[in-house]
mmCIF file of C-alpha atoms and ligand atoms in Angstrom:
data_model
loop_
_atom_site.group_PDB
_atom_site.id
_atom_site.type_symbol
_atom_site.label_atom_id
_atom_site.label_comp_id
_atom_site.label_asym_id
_atom_site.label_seq_id
_atom_site.Cartn_x
_atom_site.Cartn_y
_atom_site.Cartn_z
ATOM 1 C CA MET A 653 -18.635 -2.331 -12.262
ATOM 2 C CA ALA A 654 -19.302 -0.658 -8.911
ATOM 3 C CA THR A 655 -17.919 2.769 -9.851
ATOM 4 C CA SER A 656 -21.332 4.280 -10.494
ATOM 5 C CA LYS A 657 -22.490 3.638 -6.922
ATOM 6 C CA PRO A 658 -22.788 6.716 -4.686
ATOM 7 C CA GLN A 659 -20.414 7.966 -2.069
ATOM 8 C CA ASP A 660 -21.340 6.707 1.393
ATOM 9 C CA GLU A 661 -21.921 9.840 3.433
ATOM 10 C CA GLY A 662 -22.748 8.062 6.688
ATOM 11 C CA PHE A 663 -19.582 6.076 7.202
ATOM 12 C CA ALA A 664 -15.971 6.991 7.899
ATOM 13 C CA ILE A 665 -12.869 4.830 8.013
ATOM 14 C CA PRO A 666 -12.207 4.172 11.737
ATOM 15 C CA GLN A 667 -9.355 6.090 13.355
ATOM 16 C CA ILE A 668 -7.351 4.161 15.963
ATOM 17 C CA ASP A 669 -4.995 5.736 18.478
ATOM 18 C CA MET A 670 -2.232 3.155 18.969
ATOM 19 C CA SER A 671 -0.933 4.858 22.101
ATOM 20 C CA LYS A 672 -3.987 3.646 24.032
ATOM 21 C CA ASP A 673 -3.918 0.437 26.100
ATOM 22 C CA GLU A 674 -3.193 -2.692 24.092
ATOM 23 C CA GLU A 675 -6.505 -4.384 24.791
ATOM 24 C CA SER A 676 -8.509 -1.474 23.344
ATOM 25 C CA VAL A 677 -6.216 -1.168 20.326
ATOM 26 C CA VAL A 678 -6.502 -4.908 19.576
ATOM 27 C CA ALA A 679 -10.305 -4.749 19.790
ATOM 28 C CA GLU A 680 -10.583 -1.660 17.575
ATOM 29 C CA LEU A 681 -8.126 -2.944 14.999
ATOM 30 C CA TYR A 682 -9.758 -6.373 14.847
ATOM 31 C CA ALA A 683 -13.192 -4.762 14.408
ATOM 32 C CA ALA A 684 -11.894 -2.548 11.576
ATOM 33 C CA LEU A 685 -9.936 -5.220 9.714
ATOM 34 C CA THR A 686 -12.739 -7.803 9.866
ATOM 35 C CA THR A 687 -15.302 -5.362 8.430
ATOM 36 C CA THR A 688 -14.017 -2.548 6.193
ATOM 37 C CA GLY A 689 -10.464 -3.893 6.098
ATOM 38 C CA PHE A 690 -9.110 -0.332 6.503
ATOM 39 C CA ALA A 691 -8.229 1.911 9.467
ATOM 40 C CA THR A 692 -6.329 5.148 10.022
ATOM 41 C CA LEU A 693 -3.652 4.825 12.706
ATOM 42 C CA THR A 694 -2.446 7.659 14.920
ATOM 43 C CA GLY A 695 -0.107 7.430 17.917
ATOM 44 C CA HIS A 696 2.036 4.985 15.913
ATOM 45 C CA GLY A 697 5.424 6.483 16.778
ATOM 46 C CA ILE A 698 6.616 7.270 13.216
ATOM 47 C CA SER A 699 8.107 10.742 13.463
ATOM 48 C CA LYS A 700 6.890 13.664 11.368
ATOM 49 C CA GLU A 701 10.504 14.377 10.415
ATOM 50 C CA LEU A 702 11.020 10.896 8.958
ATOM 51 C CA ARG A 703 7.804 11.173 6.993
ATOM 52 C CA GLU A 704 8.657 14.643 5.662
ATOM 53 C CA LYS A 705 12.112 13.522 4.582
ATOM 54 C CA ALA A 706 10.620 10.538 2.768
ATOM 55 C CA PHE A 707 8.158 12.763 0.887
ATOM 56 C CA ALA A 708 10.938 15.247 0.026
ATOM 57 C CA ALA A 709 13.055 12.383 -1.361
ATOM 58 C CA SER A 710 10.118 11.131 -3.412
ATOM 59 C CA LYS A 711 9.371 14.565 -4.897
ATOM 60 C CA ALA A 712 13.022 15.133 -5.817
ATOM 61 C CA PHE A 713 13.191 11.772 -7.579
ATOM 62 C CA PHE A 714 10.001 12.169 -9.622
ATOM 63 C CA LEU A 715 11.112 15.661 -10.689
ATOM 64 C CA LEU A 716 14.140 14.154 -12.465
ATOM 65 C CA PRO A 717 14.066 13.931 -16.272
ATOM 66 C CA THR A 718 12.623 10.626 -17.498
ATOM 67 C CA GLU A 719 16.004 9.404 -18.815
ATOM 68 C CA GLU A 720 17.476 9.816 -15.316
ATOM 69 C CA LYS A 721 14.587 7.956 -13.714
ATOM 70 C CA LEU A 722 14.982 5.174 -16.282
ATOM 71 C CA LYS A 723 18.562 4.615 -15.120
ATOM 72 C CA CYS A 724 16.834 3.026 -12.100
ATOM 73 C CA ALA A 725 14.273 1.116 -14.220
ATOM 74 C CA TYR A 726 12.208 -1.684 -12.663
ATOM 75 C CA GLN A 727 14.135 -4.929 -12.631
ATOM 76 C CA GLY A 728 11.369 -7.513 -12.923
ATOM 77 C CA HIS A 729 8.762 -9.094 -10.705
ATOM 78 C CA ARG A 730 11.006 -11.349 -8.604
ATOM 79 C CA SER A 731 13.282 -8.401 -7.796
ATOM 80 C CA ASN A 732 10.443 -5.859 -7.540
ATOM 81 C CA ARG A 733 12.803 -2.883 -7.360
ATOM 82 C CA GLY A 734 13.100 0.357 -9.312
ATOM 83 C CA TYR A 735 11.210 2.926 -11.356
ATOM 84 C CA ILE A 736 8.026 2.212 -13.290
ATOM 85 C CA GLY A 737 6.790 4.947 -15.629
ATOM 86 C CA ILE A 738 3.230 6.057 -16.345
ATOM 87 C CA GLY A 739 1.045 3.518 -18.134
ATOM 88 C CA LYS A 740 2.888 0.351 -17.080
ATOM 89 C CA GLU A 741 0.476 -0.898 -14.437
ATOM 90 C CA THR A 742 -2.945 -2.276 -15.339
ATOM 91 C CA HIS A 743 -5.506 -4.049 -13.182
ATOM 92 C CA GLU A 744 -8.120 -6.516 -14.346
ATOM 93 C CA THR A 745 -10.892 -4.120 -13.233
ATOM 94 C CA SER A 746 -10.003 -1.532 -15.859
ATOM 95 C CA ALA A 747 -9.140 -1.413 -19.563
ATOM 96 C CA SER A 748 -6.827 1.571 -19.083
ATOM 97 C CA SER A 749 -3.562 1.681 -17.188
ATOM 98 C CA ASP A 750 -2.947 3.718 -14.036
ATOM 99 C CA TYR A 751 -2.001 7.379 -14.389
ATOM 100 C CA LYS A 752 0.909 7.227 -11.969
ATOM 101 C CA GLU A 753 4.654 6.568 -11.735
ATOM 102 C CA THR A 754 6.298 4.596 -8.952
ATOM 103 C CA PHE A 755 9.664 3.698 -7.421
ATOM 104 C CA ASP A 756 10.005 0.395 -5.533
ATOM 105 C CA ILE A 757 12.538 -0.242 -2.781
ATOM 106 C CA ASN A 758 13.350 -3.645 -1.381
ATOM 107 C CA VAL A 759 16.110 -4.434 1.119
ATOM 108 C CA ASP A 760 16.233 -8.226 1.036
ATOM 109 C CA GLU A 761 19.835 -9.048 0.142
ATOM 110 C CA SER A 762 19.466 -12.826 0.194
ATOM 111 C CA SER A 763 17.624 -12.685 -3.126
ATOM 112 C CA GLY A 764 20.721 -11.852 -5.214
ATOM 113 C CA PHE A 765 19.083 -8.653 -6.510
ATOM 114 C CA SER A 766 20.358 -5.216 -5.637
ATOM 115 C CA GLN A 767 18.489 -1.957 -5.333
ATOM 116 C CA PRO A 768 19.030 0.690 -8.023
ATOM 117 C CA TRP A 769 19.439 4.155 -6.441
ATOM 118 C CA PRO A 770 19.391 7.550 -8.202
ATOM 119 C CA SER A 771 22.785 9.193 -8.392
ATOM 120 C CA SER A 772 23.359 11.331 -5.323
ATOM 121 C CA THR A 773 25.381 14.128 -6.865
ATOM 122 C CA GLY A 774 24.803 17.713 -5.795
ATOM 123 C CA SER A 775 22.897 18.795 -2.767
ATOM 124 C CA GLY A 776 19.309 18.514 -1.646
ATOM 125 C CA PRO A 777 17.001 15.567 -1.005
ATOM 126 C CA LEU A 778 18.616 13.264 -3.603
ATOM 127 C CA GLU A 779 21.929 13.373 -1.750
ATOM 128 C CA THR A 780 20.252 11.747 1.271
ATOM 129 C CA PHE A 781 17.644 9.793 -0.716
ATOM 130 C CA GLN A 782 18.926 6.326 0.149
ATOM 131 C CA GLN A 783 19.728 7.109 3.778
ATOM 132 C CA ASN A 784 16.347 8.741 4.460
ATOM 133 C CA LEU A 785 14.323 6.079 2.735
ATOM 134 C CA ILE A 786 16.167 3.254 4.495
ATOM 135 C CA ALA A 787 15.492 5.008 7.833
ATOM 136 C CA TYR A 788 11.842 5.279 6.843
ATOM 137 C CA PHE A 789 11.845 1.601 5.785
ATOM 138 C CA ASP A 790 13.227 0.539 9.172
ATOM 139 C CA ALA A 791 10.589 2.532 11.076
ATOM 140 C CA MET A 792 7.793 1.086 8.958
ATOM 141 C CA ASP A 793 9.193 -2.430 9.419
ATOM 142 C CA LYS A 794 8.857 -1.939 13.181
ATOM 143 C CA LEU A 795 5.303 -0.665 12.818
ATOM 144 C CA HIS A 796 4.522 -3.639 10.561
ATOM 145 C CA LEU A 797 5.627 -6.078 13.272
ATOM 146 C CA THR A 798 3.673 -4.191 15.942
ATOM 147 C CA VAL A 799 0.521 -4.398 13.851
ATOM 148 C CA MET A 800 1.083 -8.125 13.182
ATOM 149 C CA ARG A 801 1.405 -8.672 16.935
ATOM 150 C CA LEU A 802 -1.921 -6.879 17.539
ATOM 151 C CA ILE A 803 -3.564 -8.917 14.774
ATOM 152 C CA SER A 804 -2.161 -12.187 16.230
ATOM 153 C CA ILE A 805 -3.679 -11.347 19.614
ATOM 154 C CA GLY A 806 -6.987 -10.400 17.990
ATOM 155 C CA LEU A 807 -7.112 -13.751 16.202
ATOM 156 C CA GLY A 808 -6.363 -15.664 19.410
ATOM 157 C CA LEU A 809 -2.889 -16.726 18.244
ATOM 158 C CA PRO A 810 0.264 -16.485 20.395
ATOM 159 C CA PRO A 811 1.321 -12.772 20.207
ATOM 160 C CA ASN A 812 4.444 -13.498 18.140
ATOM 161 C CA TYR A 813 2.860 -16.005 15.785
ATOM 162 C CA LEU A 814 2.490 -13.777 12.725
ATOM 163 C CA CYS A 815 5.620 -11.684 13.519
ATOM 164 C CA ASP A 816 7.729 -14.853 13.475
ATOM 165 C CA ARG A 817 6.539 -15.445 9.925
ATOM 166 C CA CYS A 818 6.838 -11.826 8.720
ATOM 167 C CA ASN A 819 10.166 -10.741 10.211
ATOM 168 C CA GLU A 820 12.625 -11.147 7.329
ATOM 169 C CA ARG A 821 12.080 -7.711 5.802
ATOM 170 C CA HIS A 822 10.283 -8.934 2.698
ATOM 171 C CA GLU A 823 8.426 -5.667 2.465
ATOM 172 C CA ASN A 824 8.272 -3.312 -0.478
ATOM 173 C CA LEU A 825 8.478 0.436 0.012
ATOM 174 C CA ARG A 826 6.797 2.134 -2.938
ATOM 175 C CA LEU A 827 6.918 5.850 -3.718
ATOM 176 C CA LEU A 828 3.901 6.912 -5.774
ATOM 177 C CA HIS A 829 3.362 10.054 -7.833
ATOM 178 C CA TYR A 830 0.076 10.870 -9.541
ATOM 179 C CA PRO A 831 0.820 13.780 -11.938
ATOM 180 C CA HIS A 832 -1.552 16.705 -12.137
ATOM 181 C CA MET A 833 -4.444 16.417 -14.578
ATOM 182 C CA PRO A 834 -6.327 19.072 -16.539
ATOM 183 C CA VAL A 835 -9.845 19.573 -15.227
ATOM 184 C CA SER A 836 -12.338 17.562 -17.283
ATOM 185 C CA ASN A 837 -15.086 19.258 -19.268
ATOM 186 C CA SER A 838 -17.098 16.056 -19.413
ATOM 187 C CA PRO A 839 -20.522 16.197 -17.743
ATOM 188 C CA SER A 840 -19.851 12.789 -16.070
ATOM 189 C CA LYS A 841 -20.358 12.871 -12.307
ATOM 190 C CA GLU A 842 -18.069 9.903 -11.866
ATOM 191 C CA PRO A 843 -14.558 11.034 -10.845
ATOM 192 C CA ARG A 844 -11.779 9.964 -13.215
ATOM 193 C CA SER A 845 -9.489 7.203 -12.053
ATOM 194 C CA ARG A 846 -5.836 7.815 -11.185
ATOM 195 C CA GLY A 847 -5.334 4.183 -10.164
ATOM 196 C CA ALA A 848 -7.656 1.278 -10.962
ATOM 197 C CA ILE A 849 -9.824 -0.590 -8.460
ATOM 198 C CA HIS A 850 -7.808 -3.354 -6.797
ATOM 199 C CA SER A 851 -7.071 -5.132 -3.559
ATOM 200 C CA ASP A 852 -3.467 -5.276 -2.336
ATOM 201 C CA PHE A 853 -1.419 -8.433 -2.755
ATOM 202 C CA GLY A 854 0.457 -8.836 0.541
ATOM 203 C CA THR A 855 -0.487 -9.177 4.214
ATOM 204 C CA ILE A 856 -1.033 -5.553 5.185
ATOM 205 C CA THR A 857 -0.247 -2.183 3.599
ATOM 206 C CA LEU A 858 0.853 0.831 5.658
ATOM 207 C CA LEU A 859 0.244 3.999 3.673
ATOM 208 C CA ASN A 860 1.221 7.618 4.120
ATOM 209 C CA GLN A 861 -0.686 9.995 1.859
ATOM 210 C CA ASP A 862 -0.226 13.720 1.319
ATOM 211 C CA GLY A 863 -3.088 16.157 1.902
ATOM 212 C CA VAL A 864 -4.590 15.994 -1.621
ATOM 213 C CA GLY A 865 -6.951 13.048 -1.034
ATOM 214 C CA GLY A 866 -8.680 10.776 -3.525
ATOM 215 C CA LEU A 867 -8.108 7.308 -2.021
ATOM 216 C CA ARG A 868 -11.484 5.627 -1.726
ATOM 217 C CA VAL A 869 -12.619 2.273 -0.402
ATOM 218 C CA GLN A 870 -15.541 0.102 -1.424
ATOM 219 C CA CYS A 871 -17.834 -0.706 1.491
ATOM 220 C CA ARG A 872 -19.744 -3.975 1.808
ATOM 221 C CA ASN A 873 -22.935 -2.314 0.530
ATOM 222 C CA ASP A 874 -21.062 -1.293 -2.655
ATOM 223 C CA THR A 875 -20.882 2.402 -1.808
ATOM 224 C CA TRP A 876 -17.551 4.261 -1.676
ATOM 225 C CA VAL A 877 -15.963 6.069 1.236
ATOM 226 C CA PHE A 878 -12.909 8.335 1.047
ATOM 227 C CA VAL A 879 -9.924 7.763 3.334
ATOM 228 C CA GLU A 880 -9.618 11.391 4.369
ATOM 229 C CA PRO A 881 -6.003 12.513 4.833
ATOM 230 C CA VAL A 882 -5.257 12.936 8.555
ATOM 231 C CA ASP A 883 -2.033 14.741 9.500
ATOM 232 C CA ASP A 884 0.740 12.300 10.410
ATOM 233 C CA ALA A 885 -1.589 9.301 10.307
ATOM 234 C CA VAL A 886 -0.756 5.976 8.671
ATOM 235 C CA VAL A 887 -3.491 4.087 6.832
ATOM 236 C CA VAL A 888 -3.498 0.326 7.339
ATOM 237 C CA ASN A 889 -5.366 -2.121 5.138
ATOM 238 C CA VAL A 890 -5.514 -5.868 4.671
ATOM 239 C CA GLY A 891 -4.121 -7.483 1.508
ATOM 240 C CA ASP A 892 -5.112 -10.717 -0.214
ATOM 241 C CA MET A 893 -2.273 -12.721 1.379
ATOM 242 C CA LEU A 894 -3.671 -12.055 4.864
ATOM 243 C CA GLN A 895 -7.249 -12.590 3.726
ATOM 244 C CA ARG A 896 -6.184 -16.044 2.474
ATOM 245 C CA TRP A 897 -4.162 -16.781 5.601
ATOM 246 C CA THR A 898 -7.097 -15.881 7.871
ATOM 247 C CA ASN A 899 -9.582 -17.812 5.744
ATOM 248 C CA GLY A 900 -11.446 -14.631 4.828
ATOM 249 C CA ILE A 901 -11.878 -13.368 8.404
ATOM 250 C CA LEU A 902 -9.721 -10.299 7.736
ATOM 251 C CA LYS A 903 -10.951 -8.469 4.641
ATOM 252 C CA ALA A 904 -8.869 -7.352 1.669
ATOM 253 C CA THR A 905 -11.111 -4.550 0.462
ATOM 254 C CA LEU A 906 -11.242 -3.076 -3.038
ATOM 255 C CA HIS A 907 -9.963 0.488 -3.268
ATOM 256 C CA GLN A 908 -8.634 2.971 -5.809
ATOM 257 C CA VAL A 909 -7.367 6.523 -6.229
ATOM 258 C CA VAL A 910 -9.605 8.984 -8.093
ATOM 259 C CA GLU A 911 -9.340 12.670 -8.900
ATOM 260 C CA VAL A 912 -10.540 15.124 -6.273
ATOM 261 C CA PRO A 913 -12.836 17.998 -7.291
ATOM 262 C CA SER A 914 -10.913 21.013 -8.592
ATOM 263 C CA LYS A 915 -10.905 24.169 -6.494
ATOM 264 C CA ASN A 916 -12.819 27.162 -7.826
ATOM 265 C CA GLY A 917 -11.291 28.511 -11.013
ATOM 266 C CA GLU A 918 -8.367 26.081 -11.102
ATOM 267 C CA THR A 919 -7.743 24.374 -14.401
ATOM 268 C CA TYR A 920 -5.688 21.514 -12.967
ATOM 269 C CA ILE A 921 -6.359 18.739 -10.457
ATOM 270 C CA PRO A 922 -3.256 18.860 -8.226
ATOM 271 C CA GLU A 923 -0.587 16.192 -8.374
ATOM 272 C CA ARG A 924 -0.611 13.712 -5.499
ATOM 273 C CA TYR A 925 2.124 11.834 -3.624
ATOM 274 C CA SER A 926 1.771 8.798 -1.398
ATOM 275 C CA ILE A 927 4.164 6.244 0.078
ATOM 276 C CA ALA A 928 2.994 2.669 0.453
ATOM 277 C CA PHE A 929 4.734 0.033 2.564
ATOM 278 C CA PHE A 930 3.542 -3.326 1.255
ATOM 279 C CA CYS A 931 4.125 -6.034 3.863
ATOM 280 C CA ASN A 932 4.467 -9.709 3.058
ATOM 281 C CA ALA A 933 5.023 -12.971 4.869
ATOM 282 C CA ASN A 934 8.571 -14.356 4.812
ATOM 283 C CA LYS A 935 9.377 -15.798 1.402
ATOM 284 C CA ASP A 936 9.303 -19.465 2.366
ATOM 285 C CA THR A 937 6.063 -19.253 4.370
ATOM 286 C CA LEU A 938 3.327 -21.629 3.372
ATOM 287 C CA LEU A 939 0.124 -19.608 3.578
ATOM 288 C CA GLU A 940 -2.318 -22.162 4.912
ATOM 289 C CA CYS A 941 -5.574 -21.054 6.566
ATOM 290 C CA LEU A 942 -4.636 -20.482 10.223
ATOM 291 C CA PRO A 943 -6.082 -22.994 12.724
ATOM 292 C CA PRO A 944 -8.205 -20.459 14.713
ATOM 293 C CA CYS A 945 -9.763 -19.319 11.430
ATOM 294 C CA VAL A 946 -10.991 -22.757 10.343
ATOM 295 C CA SER A 947 -13.939 -24.631 11.857
ATOM 296 C CA GLU A 948 -16.673 -27.025 10.838
ATOM 297 C CA ASP A 949 -18.875 -24.018 10.025
ATOM 298 C CA ARG A 950 -16.045 -22.242 8.251
ATOM 299 C CA PRO A 951 -14.046 -24.762 6.225
ATOM 300 C CA ALA A 952 -10.808 -23.607 4.589
ATOM 301 C CA GLN A 953 -11.683 -21.545 1.484
ATOM 302 C CA TYR A 954 -8.153 -21.253 0.076
ATOM 303 C CA GLU A 955 -5.534 -23.722 -1.099
ATOM 304 C CA PRO A 956 -2.142 -23.438 0.625
ATOM 305 C CA VAL A 957 0.324 -21.336 -1.377
ATOM 306 C CA ASN A 958 3.949 -20.248 -0.964
ATOM 307 C CA ALA A 959 4.114 -16.541 -0.015
ATOM 308 C CA HIS A 960 6.780 -15.492 -2.524
ATOM 309 C CA ASP A 961 5.269 -17.421 -5.436
ATOM 310 C CA TYR A 962 1.906 -15.868 -4.670
ATOM 311 C CA LEU A 963 3.318 -12.334 -4.599
ATOM 312 C CA THR A 964 5.311 -12.824 -7.812
ATOM 313 C CA MET A 965 2.243 -14.200 -9.573
ATOM 314 C CA ARG A 966 0.190 -11.124 -8.563
ATOM 315 C CA LEU A 967 2.935 -8.672 -9.591
ATOM 316 C CA SER A 968 3.359 -10.401 -12.964
ATOM 317 C CA ALA A 969 -0.358 -10.006 -13.656
ATOM 318 C CA THR A 970 -0.317 -6.218 -13.186
ATOM 319 C CA ILE A 971 3.095 -4.714 -13.974
ATOM 320 C CA ASP A 972 4.491 -4.574 -17.491
ATOM 321 C CA ALA A 973 8.201 -5.004 -16.735
ATOM 322 C CA SER A 974 9.366 -4.975 -20.382
ATOM 323 C CA SER A 975 10.902 -1.494 -20.381
ATOM 324 C CA SER A 976 9.789 0.559 -17.453
HETATM 325 O O1 AKG B 2470 -1.783 6.106 -3.458
HETATM 326 C C1 AKG B 2470 -2.578 5.662 -2.643
HETATM 327 O O2 AKG B 2470 -3.118 6.359 -1.790
HETATM 328 C C2 AKG B 2470 -2.951 4.193 -2.633
HETATM 329 C C3 AKG B 2470 -2.226 3.398 -3.652
HETATM 330 C C4 AKG B 2470 -2.623 1.967 -3.625
HETATM 331 O O3 AKG B 2470 -3.705 1.612 -3.283
HETATM 332 C C5 AKG B 2470 -1.621 0.973 -4.015
HETATM 333 O O4 AKG B 2470 -0.568 1.342 -4.547
HETATM 334 O O5 AKG B 2470 -1.865 -0.220 -3.789
HETATM 335 FE FE1 FE2 B 2471 -3.675 -0.507 -2.938
#
């Protein structure tokens, strides 16, 4: 496994200011997503207030006693909604499960599933949990479509091509909490994992992380680079669905969350919160390698697959939905 490879000191995840002219943003985004598959976006228009309210909601939820959280337990892979406790998610790259808990939100009503919400009694962030997270969802949905427009232009497709196939709100907003960990006494130089090495399943992921850090990305030369937290920035990365769709031109890069070094004298690695917005193609989309991505020199590498079946298959392989 590649975990023993060194940190790459000479490379940083590109930062892209989306408020610049469209042509420059398209070029920078295309360059990032066809190489490292990751970029940090600023100037994206998501307000600090919305982001802070979403993090406050997340913290209030994860602070609830386990039995309360389990009242919103995960409902299964086709629904993909609700709370998943520690130890329920495992990736093929690791024998142990992730040390994290999550809460998945989905707004697609056509599916026949409904979202479980924590009870909103009392005051504080739980009272406005649903309202604030739906507002956050809506803002991220807009950003998702903006990014898909920029990617369409970069690929030489009509600007709305990908948006027209990603505009039915089949995204998944996931709150993540990595609990604090005691500092290790082991002499190993390799940081301990909080979440196993994986690539994402959907088209793109838009991630907000707190200031703790620990998300790292595997570069093409097998070294690792951290995605340093940048105030108010949103991290974008390519998932396997978009890698398939673009015949491997856009890269779904392996990444994971590891512990950060403890500060002097502290006996605990701090807890960490992040909020992922996993974007997918509309459920009935047939993901066939896009025409501009296929040529005589680059024949189609992937079989066509239905977007929703593909996503469900990937979720089923990682999440133990028996009793979350
Ligand atoms: O928590 C993070 O920063 C990233 C999590 C992640 O990669 C994922 O949930 O797919
Ligand atoms: Fe991920």
